[in-house]
XYZ file of C-alpha atoms in Angstrom:
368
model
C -9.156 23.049 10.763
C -11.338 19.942 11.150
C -11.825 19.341 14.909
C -14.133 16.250 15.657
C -14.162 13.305 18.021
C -15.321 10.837 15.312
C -12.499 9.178 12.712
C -15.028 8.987 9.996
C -17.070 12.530 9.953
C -13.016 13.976 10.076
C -12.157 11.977 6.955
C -15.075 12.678 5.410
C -14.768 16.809 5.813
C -11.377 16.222 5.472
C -11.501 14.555 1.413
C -14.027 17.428 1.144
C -12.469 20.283 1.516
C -9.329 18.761 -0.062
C -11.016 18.059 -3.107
C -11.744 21.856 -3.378
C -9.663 23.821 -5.342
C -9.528 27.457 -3.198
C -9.750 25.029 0.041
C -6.882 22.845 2.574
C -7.233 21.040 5.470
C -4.854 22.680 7.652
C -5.224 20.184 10.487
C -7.633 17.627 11.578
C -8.264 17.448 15.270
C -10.028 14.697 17.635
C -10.277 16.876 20.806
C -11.349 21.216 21.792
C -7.996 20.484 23.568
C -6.524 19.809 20.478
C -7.600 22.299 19.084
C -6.973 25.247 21.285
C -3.157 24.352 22.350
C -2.261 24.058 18.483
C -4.367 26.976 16.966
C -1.391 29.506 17.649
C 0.884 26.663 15.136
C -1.504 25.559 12.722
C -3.679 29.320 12.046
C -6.276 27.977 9.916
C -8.827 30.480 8.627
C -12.068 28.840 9.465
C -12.938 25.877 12.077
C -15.355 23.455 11.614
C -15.976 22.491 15.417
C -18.087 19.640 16.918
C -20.124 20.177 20.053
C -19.324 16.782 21.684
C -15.904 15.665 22.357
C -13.939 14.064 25.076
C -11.568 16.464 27.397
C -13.009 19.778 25.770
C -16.078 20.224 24.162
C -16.885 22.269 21.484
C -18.976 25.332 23.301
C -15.969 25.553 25.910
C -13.317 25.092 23.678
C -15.174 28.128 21.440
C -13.990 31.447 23.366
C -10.595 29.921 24.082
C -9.800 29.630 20.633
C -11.108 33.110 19.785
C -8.724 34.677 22.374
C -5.947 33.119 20.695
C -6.795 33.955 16.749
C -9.860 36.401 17.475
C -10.574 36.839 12.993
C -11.060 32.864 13.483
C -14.248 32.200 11.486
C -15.476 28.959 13.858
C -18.340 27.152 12.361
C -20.506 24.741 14.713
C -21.471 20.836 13.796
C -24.047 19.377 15.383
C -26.763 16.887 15.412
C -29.899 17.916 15.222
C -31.139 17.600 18.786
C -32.683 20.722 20.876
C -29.835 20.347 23.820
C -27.602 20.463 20.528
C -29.465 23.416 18.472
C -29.569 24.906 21.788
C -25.963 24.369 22.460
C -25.450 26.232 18.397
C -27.756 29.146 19.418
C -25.395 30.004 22.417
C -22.227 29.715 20.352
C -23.596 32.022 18.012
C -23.621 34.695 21.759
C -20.225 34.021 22.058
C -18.794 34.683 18.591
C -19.631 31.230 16.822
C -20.109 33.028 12.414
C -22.338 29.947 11.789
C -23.350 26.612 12.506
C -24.376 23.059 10.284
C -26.556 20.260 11.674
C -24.773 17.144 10.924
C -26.911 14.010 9.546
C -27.608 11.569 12.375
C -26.459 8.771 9.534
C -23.740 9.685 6.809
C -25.465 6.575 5.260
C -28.200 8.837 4.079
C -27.429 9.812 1.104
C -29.593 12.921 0.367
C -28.382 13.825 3.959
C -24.823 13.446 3.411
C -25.096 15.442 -0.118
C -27.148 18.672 1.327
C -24.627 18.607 4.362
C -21.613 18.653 1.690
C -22.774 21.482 -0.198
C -23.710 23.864 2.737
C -20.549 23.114 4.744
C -18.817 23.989 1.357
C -20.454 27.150 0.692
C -20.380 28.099 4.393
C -16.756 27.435 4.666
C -15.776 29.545 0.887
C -18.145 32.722 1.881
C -17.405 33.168 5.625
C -13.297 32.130 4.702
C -13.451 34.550 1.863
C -14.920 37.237 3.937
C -12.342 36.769 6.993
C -10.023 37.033 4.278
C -10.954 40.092 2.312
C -11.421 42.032 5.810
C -8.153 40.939 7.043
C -6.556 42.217 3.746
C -4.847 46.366 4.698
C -5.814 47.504 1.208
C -9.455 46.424 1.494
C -12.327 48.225 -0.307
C -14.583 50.347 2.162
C -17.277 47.475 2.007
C -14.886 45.557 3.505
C -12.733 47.485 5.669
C -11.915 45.685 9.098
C -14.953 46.836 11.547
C -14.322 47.723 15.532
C -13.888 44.606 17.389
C -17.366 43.320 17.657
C -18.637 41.915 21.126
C -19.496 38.558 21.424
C -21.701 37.557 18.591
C -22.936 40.945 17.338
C -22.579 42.062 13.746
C -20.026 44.221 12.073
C -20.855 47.986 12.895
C -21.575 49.962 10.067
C -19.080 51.283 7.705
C -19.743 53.778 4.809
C -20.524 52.393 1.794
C -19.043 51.057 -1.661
C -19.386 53.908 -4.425
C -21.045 51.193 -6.613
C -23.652 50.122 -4.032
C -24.805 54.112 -3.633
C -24.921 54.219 -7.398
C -27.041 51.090 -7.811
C -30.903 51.636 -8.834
C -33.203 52.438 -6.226
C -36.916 51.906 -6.137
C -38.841 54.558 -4.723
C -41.329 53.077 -1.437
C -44.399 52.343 -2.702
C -46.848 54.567 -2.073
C -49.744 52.075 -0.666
C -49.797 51.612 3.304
C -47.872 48.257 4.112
C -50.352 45.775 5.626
C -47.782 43.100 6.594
C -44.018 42.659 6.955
C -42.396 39.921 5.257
C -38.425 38.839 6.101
C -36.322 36.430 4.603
C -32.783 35.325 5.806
C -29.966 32.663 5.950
C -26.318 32.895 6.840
C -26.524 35.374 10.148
C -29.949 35.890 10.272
C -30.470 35.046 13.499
C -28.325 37.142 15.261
C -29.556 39.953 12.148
C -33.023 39.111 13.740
C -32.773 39.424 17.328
C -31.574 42.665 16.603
C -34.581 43.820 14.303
C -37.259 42.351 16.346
C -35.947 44.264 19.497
C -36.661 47.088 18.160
C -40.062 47.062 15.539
C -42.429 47.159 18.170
C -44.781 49.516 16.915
C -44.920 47.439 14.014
C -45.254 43.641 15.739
C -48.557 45.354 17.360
C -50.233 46.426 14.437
C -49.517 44.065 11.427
C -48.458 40.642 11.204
C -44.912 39.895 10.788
C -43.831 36.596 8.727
C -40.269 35.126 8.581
C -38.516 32.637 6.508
C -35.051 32.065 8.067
C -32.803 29.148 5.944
C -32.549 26.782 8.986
C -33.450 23.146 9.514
C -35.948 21.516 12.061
C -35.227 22.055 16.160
C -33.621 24.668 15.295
C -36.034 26.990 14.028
C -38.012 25.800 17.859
C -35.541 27.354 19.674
C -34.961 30.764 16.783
C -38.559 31.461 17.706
C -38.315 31.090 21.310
C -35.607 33.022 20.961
C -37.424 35.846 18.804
C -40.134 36.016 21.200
C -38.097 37.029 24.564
C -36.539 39.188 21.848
C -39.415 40.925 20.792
C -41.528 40.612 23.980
C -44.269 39.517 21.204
C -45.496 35.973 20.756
C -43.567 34.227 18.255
C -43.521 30.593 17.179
C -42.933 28.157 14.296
C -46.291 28.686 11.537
C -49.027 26.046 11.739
C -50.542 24.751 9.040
C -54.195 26.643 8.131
C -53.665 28.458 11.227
C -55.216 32.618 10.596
C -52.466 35.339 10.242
C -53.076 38.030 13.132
C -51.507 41.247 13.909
C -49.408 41.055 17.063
C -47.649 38.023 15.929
C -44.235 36.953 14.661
C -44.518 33.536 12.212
C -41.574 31.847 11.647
C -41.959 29.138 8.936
C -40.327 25.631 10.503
C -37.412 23.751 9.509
C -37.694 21.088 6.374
C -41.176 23.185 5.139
C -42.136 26.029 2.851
C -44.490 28.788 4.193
C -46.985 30.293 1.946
C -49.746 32.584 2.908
C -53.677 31.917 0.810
C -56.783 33.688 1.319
C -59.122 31.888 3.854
C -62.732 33.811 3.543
C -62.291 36.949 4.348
C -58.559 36.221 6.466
C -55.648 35.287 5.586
C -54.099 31.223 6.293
C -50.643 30.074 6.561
C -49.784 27.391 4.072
C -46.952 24.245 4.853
C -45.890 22.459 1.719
C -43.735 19.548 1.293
C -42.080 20.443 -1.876
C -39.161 20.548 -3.300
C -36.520 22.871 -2.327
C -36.051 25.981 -3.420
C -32.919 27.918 -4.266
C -31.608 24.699 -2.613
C -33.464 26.153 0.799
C -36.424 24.674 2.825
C -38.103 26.809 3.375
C -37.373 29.058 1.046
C -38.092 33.006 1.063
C -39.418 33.154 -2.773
C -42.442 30.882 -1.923
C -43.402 33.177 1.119
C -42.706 36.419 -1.219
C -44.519 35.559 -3.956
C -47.759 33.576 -2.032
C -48.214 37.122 -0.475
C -48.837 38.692 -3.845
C -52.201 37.284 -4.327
C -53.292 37.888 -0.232
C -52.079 41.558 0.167
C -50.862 43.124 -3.625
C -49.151 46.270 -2.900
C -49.499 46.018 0.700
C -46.473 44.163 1.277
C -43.308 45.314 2.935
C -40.219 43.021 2.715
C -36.868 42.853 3.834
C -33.752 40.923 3.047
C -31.286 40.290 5.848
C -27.883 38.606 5.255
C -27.375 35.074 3.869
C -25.831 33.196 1.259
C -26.956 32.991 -1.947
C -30.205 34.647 -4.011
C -33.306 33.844 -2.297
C -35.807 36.272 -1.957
C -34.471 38.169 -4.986
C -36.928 36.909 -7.296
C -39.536 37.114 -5.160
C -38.756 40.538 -4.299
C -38.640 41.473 -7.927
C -42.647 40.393 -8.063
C -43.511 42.472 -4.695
C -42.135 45.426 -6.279
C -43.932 44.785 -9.494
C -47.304 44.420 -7.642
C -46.863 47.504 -6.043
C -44.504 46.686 -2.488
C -41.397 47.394 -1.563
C -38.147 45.822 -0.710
C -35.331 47.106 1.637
C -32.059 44.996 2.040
C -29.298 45.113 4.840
C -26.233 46.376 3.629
C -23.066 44.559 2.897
C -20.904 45.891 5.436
C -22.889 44.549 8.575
C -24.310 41.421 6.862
C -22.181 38.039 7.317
C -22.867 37.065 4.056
C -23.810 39.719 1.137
C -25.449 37.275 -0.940
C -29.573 37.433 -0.768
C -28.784 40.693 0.009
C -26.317 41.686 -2.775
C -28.890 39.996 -5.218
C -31.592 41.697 -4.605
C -29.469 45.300 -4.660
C -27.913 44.400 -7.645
C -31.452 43.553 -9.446
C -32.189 47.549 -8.663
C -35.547 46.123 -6.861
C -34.422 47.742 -3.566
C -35.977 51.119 -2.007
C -33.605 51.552 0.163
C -30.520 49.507 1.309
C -29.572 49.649 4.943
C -26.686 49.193 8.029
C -28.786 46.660 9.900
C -29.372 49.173 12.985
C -31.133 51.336 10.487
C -33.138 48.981 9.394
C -35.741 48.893 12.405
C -36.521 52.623 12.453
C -37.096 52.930 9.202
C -39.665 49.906 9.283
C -41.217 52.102 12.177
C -41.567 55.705 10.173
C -42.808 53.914 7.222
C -45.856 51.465 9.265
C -46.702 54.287 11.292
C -47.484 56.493 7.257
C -43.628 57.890 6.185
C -43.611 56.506 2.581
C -39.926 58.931 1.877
């Protein structure tokens, strides 16, 4: 279900998704109104809903629909304003699965093309998922979870025989001397819950993060992390030094890297190109820490779409670190990581909850 105010971005979406085989355009909407007196008729599996239109707007319109079809995967459009990334970070509180900044021109064609693909992918993987849970025979890594409140996770459910039979790394036996975390598709929500609770470790070592996430929005995702944390956290700044007692959070529409500065350690922005379609991109941030800290490094993989991070994982590990990946029953989207379990590069794999403790035993000299 399409539900925008403008004629054009609705056709648009609309040829889309009807030009995707596994995809239909159950209905396309101008109004929230619309949308929430016909979602009981039309019981689409995903929404693609605008922020801004007439008689209902998309953030109001948001929990009425979910009290009438409450598996409704509802994916925010926006553009990419902070009252609007704002506006996407609330919706994500009150049950939102995801959100896409629109491009302020579908004239743009590089715009228009990276907005095509990552509504696509957004739509097939979160659809798929609503799908798979809804289904009564599901597999155990995919059995319906308690009804969640308002923008948390999926609680924990035991898991797949395959994933407990997968390779495990053991943890590398060198003390960590920095935490590195890459994410996409749920990561922020995956994050506030992480930060909460790692503390111990904020305080001592530095903590970097590459979340998949454009500009203004990754602003307000490290505003957010800080109240989250009670730590300082904010977007990384070029050449800026890498202390303990900080959260880095590389910004929208620019790689992070880390490189030796003297005797410290320097944070790195690059231009490039994107990587694993993604800017920023996890792999650069993975494997630029190689060369600052060697075996020192302990990385995580939170859910989002996708591979990123696996490769770059694959190199910690070889250099002497260790990688630990949320599990697929409590991530959105198994994909970064489902890549890097599958690749056998993982020392342990993890409900997110269990994630934060273990980070704790294992900075404060646990290496089981």
């Amino acid at each position: 279900m399409v539900v925008d105010d403008s004629v054009v971005i609705r056709g648009m979406i609309s040829r889309w998704i009807g030009a995707e085989p596994d995809m239909e355009v159950s209905a396309s909407l101008r109004t929230g109104l619309d949308a929430v007196n016909q979602i009981e008729r039309i019981k689409p599996d995903v929404a693609v809903l605008d922020i801004e239109m007439p008689e209902l707007d998309g953030i109001s319109a948001l929990p009425q629909l979910l009290a009438k079809k409450r598996d409704l995967v509802i994916i925010m459009a926006s553009t990419l304003t902070r009252r609007n990334a704002e506006i996407s970070f609330r919706a994500l509180s009150l049950g939102a699965s995801d959100y896409i900044p629109k491009p302020e021109s579908t004239r743009e064609a590089t715009a228009a093309e990276t907005f095509h693909h990552d509504l696509i992918q957004k739509i097939r993987h979160l659809g798929a998922r609503a799908r798979r849970r809804a289904q009564p025979a599901a597999s155990p890594s995919m059995a319906p979870a308690p009804e969640r409140a308002r923008g948390a996770l999926a609680q924990p459910v035991a898991a797949p025989v395959a994933q407990l039979q997968l390779a495990r790394q053991p943890f590398s036996m060198l003390a960590p001397r920095v935490l590195l975390i890459g994410s996409s598709t749920g990561g922020p929500q995956a994050l506030m819950t992480l930060v909460a609770d790692i503390g111990p470790v904020i305080d001592r070592f530095p903590v970097l993060i590459t979340q998949h996430m454009p500009p203004t929005f990754t602003t307000i995702l490290a505003e957010h992390l800080a109240r989250a944390s009670r730590r300082p956290a904010h977007e990384a700044v070029d050449g800026e030094i890498v202390k303990p007692g900080r959260i880095y959070l590389a910004p929208g529409g620019r790689h992070m890297r880390v490189v030796r500065h003297g005797a410290e350690t320097a944070i790195a922005l690059d231009d490039g190109p994107p990587v694993n379609f993604c800017k920023p991109a996890v792999d650069p941030l993975f494997n630029s820490a190689i060369d600052v800290w060697q075996g020192g490094i302990m990385s995580v993989i939170l859910t989002g779409m996708g591979s990123d991070g696996m490769r770059g994982g694959k190199d910690i590990v070889a250099a002497g670190g260790s990688v630990i990946a949320q599990d697929e029953a409590t991530s959105v989207v198994w994909g970064m990581p489902g890549a890097a379990t599958n690749a056998g590069i993982c020392a342990a794999v993890l409900p997110l909850n269990q994630i934060a403790p273990k980070l704790v035993r294992l900075f404060s000299g646990d290496r089981s």
